[in-house]
Short mmCIF file of C-alpha atoms in Angstrom, two decimals:
data_model
loop_
_atom_site.label_atom_id
_atom_site.label_comp_id
_atom_site.label_asym_id
_atom_site.label_seq_id
_atom_site.Cartn_x
_atom_site.Cartn_y
_atom_site.Cartn_z
CA MET H 1 16.16 -20.52 7.64
CA ASN H 2 16.20 -17.02 9.12
CA ASN H 3 18.48 -14.94 6.94
CA PRO H 4 20.73 -12.41 8.74
CA ALA H 5 21.76 -10.93 5.38
CA GLY H 6 18.14 -10.00 4.61
CA THR H 7 17.79 -8.28 7.99
CA LEU H 8 21.05 -6.38 7.43
CA PHE H 9 19.94 -5.27 3.95
CA ALA H 10 16.61 -3.99 5.32
CA LEU H 11 18.26 -2.09 8.19
CA LEU H 12 20.92 -0.50 5.95
CA SER H 13 18.16 0.51 3.56
CA ALA H 14 16.36 2.16 6.48
CA VAL H 15 19.46 4.07 7.59
CA LEU H 16 20.05 5.52 4.11
CA PHE H 17 16.42 6.49 3.57
CA GLY H 18 16.09 7.87 7.10
CA ALA H 19 19.11 10.13 6.59
CA SER H 20 17.63 11.46 3.33
CA THR H 21 14.58 13.02 5.03
CA PRO H 22 16.32 15.79 7.06
CA LEU H 23 18.76 16.31 4.19
CA ALA H 24 15.85 16.84 1.80
CA LYS H 25 14.24 19.21 4.34
CA LEU H 26 17.48 21.16 4.47
CA LEU H 27 17.51 21.54 0.68
CA LEU H 28 13.79 22.29 0.32
CA GLY H 29 14.16 25.95 1.25
CA ALA H 30 15.54 26.80 -2.19
CA VAL H 31 13.77 24.13 -4.27
CA ASP H 32 10.14 23.59 -5.28
CA PRO H 33 8.75 20.39 -3.64
CA TRP H 34 7.67 18.89 -6.96
CA MET H 35 11.07 19.68 -8.48
CA MET H 36 12.75 18.11 -5.44
CA ALA H 37 10.72 14.90 -5.82
CA GLY H 38 11.75 14.61 -9.46
CA LEU H 39 15.42 15.36 -8.88
CA LEU H 40 15.75 12.91 -5.98
CA TYR H 41 14.51 10.01 -8.08
CA LEU H 42 16.39 11.16 -11.15
CA GLY H 43 19.58 11.23 -9.05
CA ALA H 44 18.82 7.67 -7.98
CA GLY H 45 18.15 6.55 -11.54
CA ILE H 46 21.23 8.19 -13.09
CA GLY H 47 23.54 6.93 -10.33
CA LEU H 48 22.26 3.36 -10.61
CA ALA H 49 22.42 3.53 -14.42
CA GLY H 50 26.14 4.18 -14.00
CA VAL H 51 26.40 1.11 -11.75
CA HIS H 52 24.30 -1.03 -14.11
CA PHE H 53 26.17 -0.20 -17.30
CA SER H 54 29.61 -0.30 -15.68
CA ARG H 55 28.94 -3.97 -14.86
CA SER H 56 28.41 -4.64 -18.56
CA MET H 57 31.47 -2.63 -19.59
CA VAL H 58 33.79 -4.66 -17.37
CA ARG H 59 31.92 -7.85 -18.35
CA LEU H 60 31.07 -9.01 -14.86
CA PRO H 61 29.12 -12.28 -14.91
CA ALA H 62 25.34 -11.87 -14.59
CA VAL H 63 24.29 -13.24 -11.21
CA GLU H 64 20.86 -11.58 -11.06
CA ALA H 65 17.80 -12.48 -13.10
CA PRO H 66 16.81 -9.69 -15.53
CA LEU H 67 13.34 -8.17 -15.62
CA ARG H 68 11.03 -9.97 -18.05
CA ARG H 69 8.09 -8.71 -20.14
CA SER H 70 5.64 -10.21 -17.62
CA ASP H 71 7.17 -7.91 -14.95
CA VAL H 72 6.32 -4.68 -16.84
CA PRO H 73 2.75 -4.19 -15.44
CA TRP H 74 4.02 -4.64 -11.87
CA LEU H 75 6.94 -2.27 -12.51
CA ALA H 76 4.58 0.37 -13.94
CA LEU H 77 2.40 0.24 -10.82
CA VAL H 78 5.51 0.42 -8.60
CA ILE H 79 6.71 3.53 -10.42
CA LEU H 80 3.29 5.18 -10.28
CA SER H 81 2.67 4.59 -6.58
CA GLY H 82 6.16 4.72 -5.08
CA GLY H 83 8.13 6.73 -7.62
CA ILE H 84 5.65 9.47 -8.49
CA GLY H 85 2.95 9.67 -5.82
CA GLY H 86 5.04 8.89 -2.71
CA PRO H 87 7.91 11.37 -3.12
CA LEU H 88 5.63 14.19 -4.26
CA LEU H 89 3.38 13.82 -1.20
CA LEU H 90 6.42 13.58 1.08
CA MET H 91 7.93 16.80 -0.28
CA LEU H 92 4.56 18.59 0.13
CA GLY H 93 4.39 17.30 3.72
CA LEU H 94 8.00 18.24 4.50
CA ALA H 95 7.29 21.79 3.35
CA ARG H 96 4.62 22.03 6.09
CA THR H 97 6.14 19.94 8.92
CA ASP H 98 9.36 20.02 10.96
CA ALA H 99 11.89 17.40 9.92
CA ALA H 100 11.98 15.45 13.21
CA SER H 101 8.21 14.97 13.29
CA ALA H 102 8.10 14.17 9.58
CA SER H 103 10.83 11.56 10.03
CA LEU H 104 8.95 9.74 12.81
CA LEU H 105 5.70 9.96 10.86
CA LEU H 106 7.37 7.89 8.16
CA ASN H 107 6.86 4.91 10.48
CA LEU H 108 3.41 4.82 8.92
CA GLU H 109 5.06 3.42 5.79
CA GLY H 110 6.04 0.28 7.68
CA LEU H 111 2.55 0.00 9.12
CA ALA H 112 0.93 0.42 5.69
CA THR H 113 3.31 -2.18 4.25
CA MET H 114 2.46 -4.65 7.01
CA ALA H 115 -1.30 -4.12 6.76
CA ILE H 116 -1.34 -4.59 2.98
CA ALA H 117 0.95 -7.64 3.23
CA TRP H 118 -1.24 -9.27 5.88
CA ILE H 119 -4.64 -8.40 4.40
CA GLY H 120 -3.94 -8.26 0.68
CA PHE H 121 -1.14 -10.81 0.26
CA ARG H 122 -1.89 -13.12 3.23
CA GLU H 123 1.54 -13.04 4.85
CA ASN H 124 1.36 -14.69 8.26
CA VAL H 125 0.78 -12.57 11.36
CA ASP H 126 0.62 -13.44 15.06
CA ARG H 127 -0.14 -11.52 18.26
CA ARG H 128 3.47 -10.41 18.70
CA LEU H 129 3.61 -8.83 15.26
CA MET H 130 0.18 -7.27 15.69
CA LEU H 131 1.15 -5.76 19.04
CA GLY H 132 4.27 -4.29 17.47
CA ALA H 133 2.19 -2.77 14.68
CA PHE H 134 -0.20 -1.16 17.17
CA ALA H 135 2.74 0.27 19.16
CA ILE H 136 4.09 1.88 15.98
CA LEU H 137 0.63 3.24 15.13
CA ALA H 138 0.18 4.64 18.66
CA GLY H 139 3.51 6.45 18.43
CA ALA H 140 2.66 7.91 15.03
CA ALA H 141 -0.80 9.01 16.23
CA LEU H 142 0.69 10.71 19.31
CA LEU H 143 3.22 12.51 17.17
CA SER H 144 0.65 13.59 14.58
CA TRP H 145 -1.94 15.04 16.94
CA LYS H 146 -1.76 18.83 17.20
CA GLY H 147 -4.43 19.31 19.85
CA GLN H 148 -7.03 20.21 17.23
CA ALA H 149 -10.15 18.54 15.94
CA SER H 150 -8.31 17.33 12.86
CA LEU H 151 -4.80 16.43 11.76
CA ASP H 152 -2.74 19.13 10.09
CA GLN H 153 -2.21 19.20 6.34
CA GLY H 154 1.48 18.30 6.47
CA THR H 155 0.71 15.14 8.45
CA LEU H 156 -1.95 14.10 5.95
CA PHE H 157 0.43 14.56 3.03
CA ILE H 158 3.09 12.42 4.75
CA ALA H 159 0.49 9.76 5.64
CA GLY H 160 -0.53 9.70 1.98
CA ALA H 161 3.11 9.24 0.97
CA CYS H 162 3.41 6.33 3.39
CA LEU H 163 0.31 4.68 1.92
CA CYS H 164 1.77 5.04 -1.58
CA TRP H 165 5.04 3.47 -0.44
CA GLY H 166 3.19 0.70 1.40
CA ILE H 167 1.48 -0.23 -1.88
CA ASP H 168 4.81 0.12 -3.70
CA ASN H 169 6.62 -2.18 -1.24
CA ASN H 170 4.08 -4.96 -1.63
CA LEU H 171 4.03 -4.69 -5.41
CA THR H 172 7.85 -4.68 -5.50
CA ARG H 173 7.68 -8.03 -3.68
CA LYS H 174 6.39 -9.42 -7.00
CA LEU H 175 9.65 -8.29 -8.65
CA SER H 176 12.09 -9.17 -5.86
CA SER H 177 13.55 -12.19 -7.67
CA ALA H 178 14.86 -9.89 -10.44
CA ASP H 179 17.96 -7.65 -10.52
CA PRO H 180 17.42 -5.00 -7.79
CA VAL H 181 19.75 -2.50 -9.48
CA GLN H 182 17.73 -2.73 -12.70
CA ILE H 183 14.45 -2.31 -10.81
CA ALA H 184 15.63 0.75 -8.85
CA MET H 185 17.32 2.28 -11.91
CA LEU H 186 14.18 2.10 -14.07
CA LYS H 187 12.02 3.36 -11.22
CA GLY H 188 14.33 6.32 -10.63
CA LEU H 189 14.71 7.28 -14.28
CA VAL H 190 11.01 7.04 -15.18
CA ALA H 191 9.59 8.52 -11.95
CA GLY H 192 12.22 11.25 -11.85
CA THR H 193 11.62 12.26 -15.46
CA VAL H 194 7.83 12.37 -14.98
CA ASN H 195 7.97 14.44 -11.77
CA LEU H 196 10.62 16.76 -13.18
CA SER H 197 8.60 17.35 -16.36
CA LEU H 198 5.45 18.09 -14.37
CA ALA H 199 7.36 20.48 -12.08
CA LEU H 200 8.80 22.39 -15.06
CA ALA H 201 5.36 22.54 -16.69
CA ALA H 202 4.01 24.05 -13.46
CA GLY H 203 6.66 26.79 -13.59
CA ALA H 204 9.23 25.47 -11.11
CA ALA H 205 12.80 26.65 -11.61
CA PHE H 206 15.96 24.55 -11.61
CA PRO H 207 18.08 24.91 -8.45
CA SER H 208 21.70 26.05 -8.52
CA ALA H 209 24.41 23.66 -9.68
CA THR H 210 25.54 23.10 -6.09
CA SER H 211 22.01 22.26 -4.93
CA LEU H 212 21.49 20.07 -7.97
CA LEU H 213 24.59 18.02 -7.15
CA ALA H 214 23.58 17.72 -3.48
CA ILE H 215 20.04 16.60 -4.35
CA GLY H 216 21.38 14.07 -6.84
CA LEU H 217 23.71 12.56 -4.22
CA VAL H 218 20.93 12.37 -1.61
CA GLY H 219 18.68 10.73 -4.22
CA PHE H 220 21.32 8.20 -5.26
CA LEU H 221 22.05 7.06 -1.70
CA GLY H 222 18.73 7.68 0.07
CA TYR H 223 16.42 6.50 -2.71
CA GLY H 224 18.55 4.50 -5.17
CA VAL H 225 20.97 2.44 -3.06
CA SER H 226 18.34 2.26 -0.31
CA LEU H 227 15.82 0.75 -2.74
CA VAL H 228 18.34 -1.82 -4.00
CA LEU H 229 18.92 -2.94 -0.41
CA PHE H 230 15.18 -2.92 0.29
CA VAL H 231 14.51 -5.25 -2.66
CA LEU H 232 17.20 -7.62 -1.38
CA GLY H 233 15.49 -7.53 2.01
CA LEU H 234 12.11 -8.27 0.41
CA ARG H 235 13.61 -11.29 -1.32
CA ASP H 236 14.67 -12.81 2.01
CA LEU H 237 12.08 -11.51 4.49
CA GLY H 238 8.81 -10.76 2.70
CA ALA H 239 7.05 -7.40 2.63
CA ALA H 240 5.66 -7.20 6.18
CA ARG H 241 8.92 -7.94 7.99
CA THR H 242 11.05 -5.84 5.66
CA GLY H 243 8.59 -3.01 6.30
CA ALA H 244 8.94 -3.55 10.05
CA TYR H 245 12.74 -3.45 9.93
CA PHE H 246 12.53 -0.39 7.68
CA SER H 247 10.82 1.36 10.58
CA LEU H 248 14.31 2.19 11.82
CA ALA H 249 14.42 4.91 9.13
CA PRO H 250 12.30 7.49 11.02
CA PHE H 251 14.53 7.27 14.11
CA VAL H 252 17.63 7.91 12.03
CA GLY H 253 15.92 10.89 10.40
CA ALA H 254 14.61 12.31 13.69
CA VAL H 255 18.01 12.14 15.40
CA LEU H 256 19.75 13.75 12.43
CA ALA H 257 17.07 16.47 12.31
CA VAL H 258 17.80 17.41 15.92
CA PHE H 259 21.53 17.79 15.29
CA MET H 260 21.39 19.22 11.75
CA LEU H 261 18.32 21.44 11.83
CA GLY H 262 18.02 22.34 15.50
CA ASP H 263 14.69 20.56 16.01
CA HIS H 264 13.95 19.97 19.70
CA PHE H 265 13.49 16.74 21.65
CA SER H 266 10.03 17.24 23.16
CA ALA H 267 8.38 14.87 25.63
CA ARG H 268 5.90 13.88 22.93
CA LEU H 269 8.73 13.11 20.52
CA LEU H 270 10.49 10.93 23.11
CA ILE H 271 7.32 9.02 24.08
CA ALA H 272 6.36 8.49 20.44
CA GLY H 273 9.88 7.31 19.65
CA GLY H 274 9.77 4.91 22.61
CA LEU H 275 6.49 3.37 21.46
CA MET H 276 7.78 3.00 17.92
CA GLY H 277 11.07 1.55 19.12
CA TRP H 278 9.26 -1.05 21.24
CA GLY H 279 7.11 -1.99 18.26
CA LEU H 280 10.18 -2.37 16.08
CA TRP H 281 11.89 -4.56 18.71
CA LEU H 282 8.86 -6.87 18.83
CA HIS H 283 9.24 -7.40 15.09
CA VAL H 284 12.99 -7.83 14.80
CA SER H 285 13.12 -10.30 17.74
CA GLU H 286 10.49 -12.60 16.17
CA ARG H 287 11.29 -16.28 15.58
CA HIS H 288 8.95 -18.22 13.28
CA GLU H 289 9.40 -22.01 13.00
CA HIS H 290 7.08 -24.90 12.12
CA GLU H 291 6.82 -27.85 9.74
CA HIS H 292 5.78 -26.56 6.33
CA VAL H 293 5.25 -27.79 2.78
CA HIS H 294 7.04 -26.51 -0.31
CA ASP H 295 4.94 -27.13 -3.40
CA ALA H 296 6.57 -27.77 -6.77
CA LEU H 297 7.78 -24.43 -8.15
CA GLU H 298 9.66 -23.11 -11.17
CA HIS H 299 11.23 -19.65 -11.19
CA GLU H 300 14.40 -17.64 -11.85
CA HIS H 301 16.52 -15.76 -9.33
CA ARG H 302 20.02 -15.51 -7.84
CA HIS H 303 20.74 -18.54 -5.64
CA ARG H 304 23.25 -20.96 -4.15
CA HIS H 305 22.77 -24.70 -3.86
CA ASP H 306 21.41 -24.67 -0.33
CA ALA H 307 18.70 -26.87 1.23
CA HIS H 308 16.08 -25.33 -1.07
CA HIS H 309 18.12 -25.59 -4.28
CA GLN H 310 19.07 -29.20 -4.91
CA HIS H 311 18.35 -29.23 -8.65
CA GLU H 312 20.30 -30.61 -11.59
CA HIS H 313 22.16 -28.33 -14.01
CA GLY H 314 21.93 -28.47 -17.78
CA PRO H 315 24.89 -27.86 -20.11
CA ASP H 316 23.86 -24.22 -20.69
CA ASP H 317 23.40 -23.32 -17.02
CA PRO H 318 26.07 -21.01 -15.55
CA PRO H 319 28.89 -22.47 -13.43
CA GLY H 320 29.96 -21.21 -10.02
CA GLU H 321 27.87 -19.79 -7.20
CA PRO H 322 25.91 -17.64 -6.76
CA HIS H 323 24.32 -17.76 -10.19
CA THR H 324 20.96 -17.32 -11.85
CA HIS H 325 18.98 -19.52 -14.19
CA ARG H 326 15.46 -20.89 -14.42
CA HIS H 327 15.16 -23.90 -12.13
CA GLN H 328 12.58 -26.22 -10.62
CA HIS H 329 11.86 -27.03 -6.99
CA ARG H 330 10.58 -30.47 -6.10
CA PRO H 331 7.91 -30.80 -3.37
CA LEU H 332 9.51 -30.74 0.08
CA VAL H 333 8.35 -30.99 3.70
CA HIS H 334 10.66 -29.86 6.51
CA LYS H 335 10.92 -27.69 9.62
CA HIS H 336 13.22 -24.73 10.31
CA ALA H 337 13.09 -21.06 11.28
CA HIS H 338 12.05 -18.98 8.29
CA PHE H 339 10.47 -15.79 6.97
CA PRO H 340 8.01 -15.43 4.05
CA ASP H 341 10.81 -15.15 1.49
CA LEU H 342 10.77 -16.32 -2.14
CA HIS H 343 10.44 -19.95 -1.02
CA HIS H 344 8.18 -19.60 2.05
CA ARG H 345 4.95 -17.98 0.93
CA HIS H 346 2.78 -20.79 2.20
CA GLY H 347 -0.47 -20.57 4.13
CA HIS H 348 -0.71 -20.96 7.91
CA SER H 349 -3.14 -22.63 10.24
CA GLY H 350 -4.29 -20.92 13.43
CA THR H 351 -1.58 -22.69 15.48
CA HIS H 352 1.39 -21.09 13.66
#
């Protein structure tokens, strides 16, 4: 069934990440872009490490599936594309672009996520979703054009960051059944350490203690907590729709940039925002329902005993709900509104 919790997680993730863009722009004046990229992710990793280990210290029951050895290759690619490449390119773009425009350009992340999900991972797409994607692309193109024969360098850097994060989002889908705090923590710690080391090797200097604390807090909320919520959204919605809902992030960033940094509302900004907003509405108002087949499946993730989880428990399986353990799904045919979540990654005929 359509999951309102997944939609809420994706939108909250977008709000936190959207707010981080003008805040990072505000802090960039005194910090090297490469150093900023490293510190943002390191702030996310350290903050989430505190959350992760505090759960163990107070002996909270484990309700999320841990990462397994088979997840390591996917996690490495996620860190490389989204933890190292994406933030570095964004900081380079922010250093050359005003914060409001940069925030709206981040809509390209949602478009890249959708395109890769539809083409590479065969998530279903219909005319409504496609029209929404083109509206988002049209808004981004209008915003990016500077009246020259080519796009400016800042725009290209931000577009490159969005492509990296689009790849990252689809690869993270492979990990979405595992503990989202553990995923985001490892991504932050590894990516932050790598970028920070490279920045120091290139001669970048550490910022002041006050700036360091501010960057760490922005990283924890805008990259760490936001990523945890994004993974929860992926689990329930699939990559394309989570990416579409995440398109709220640029509007949050653009509005904050106007009030915080004095950026101006231009006619182009308003038209581009309107096109992107219409595209987002087309996605969030979608309803997808048809008779579909669930093949036999065995996996491990947090769950309750709903219509898709009517399995027997062994003596070693955890009591109470929600809980996590390896379980089997019997073949099932039924009809209800749904998204391409963990249990609905089936193919579609031309009529759906």
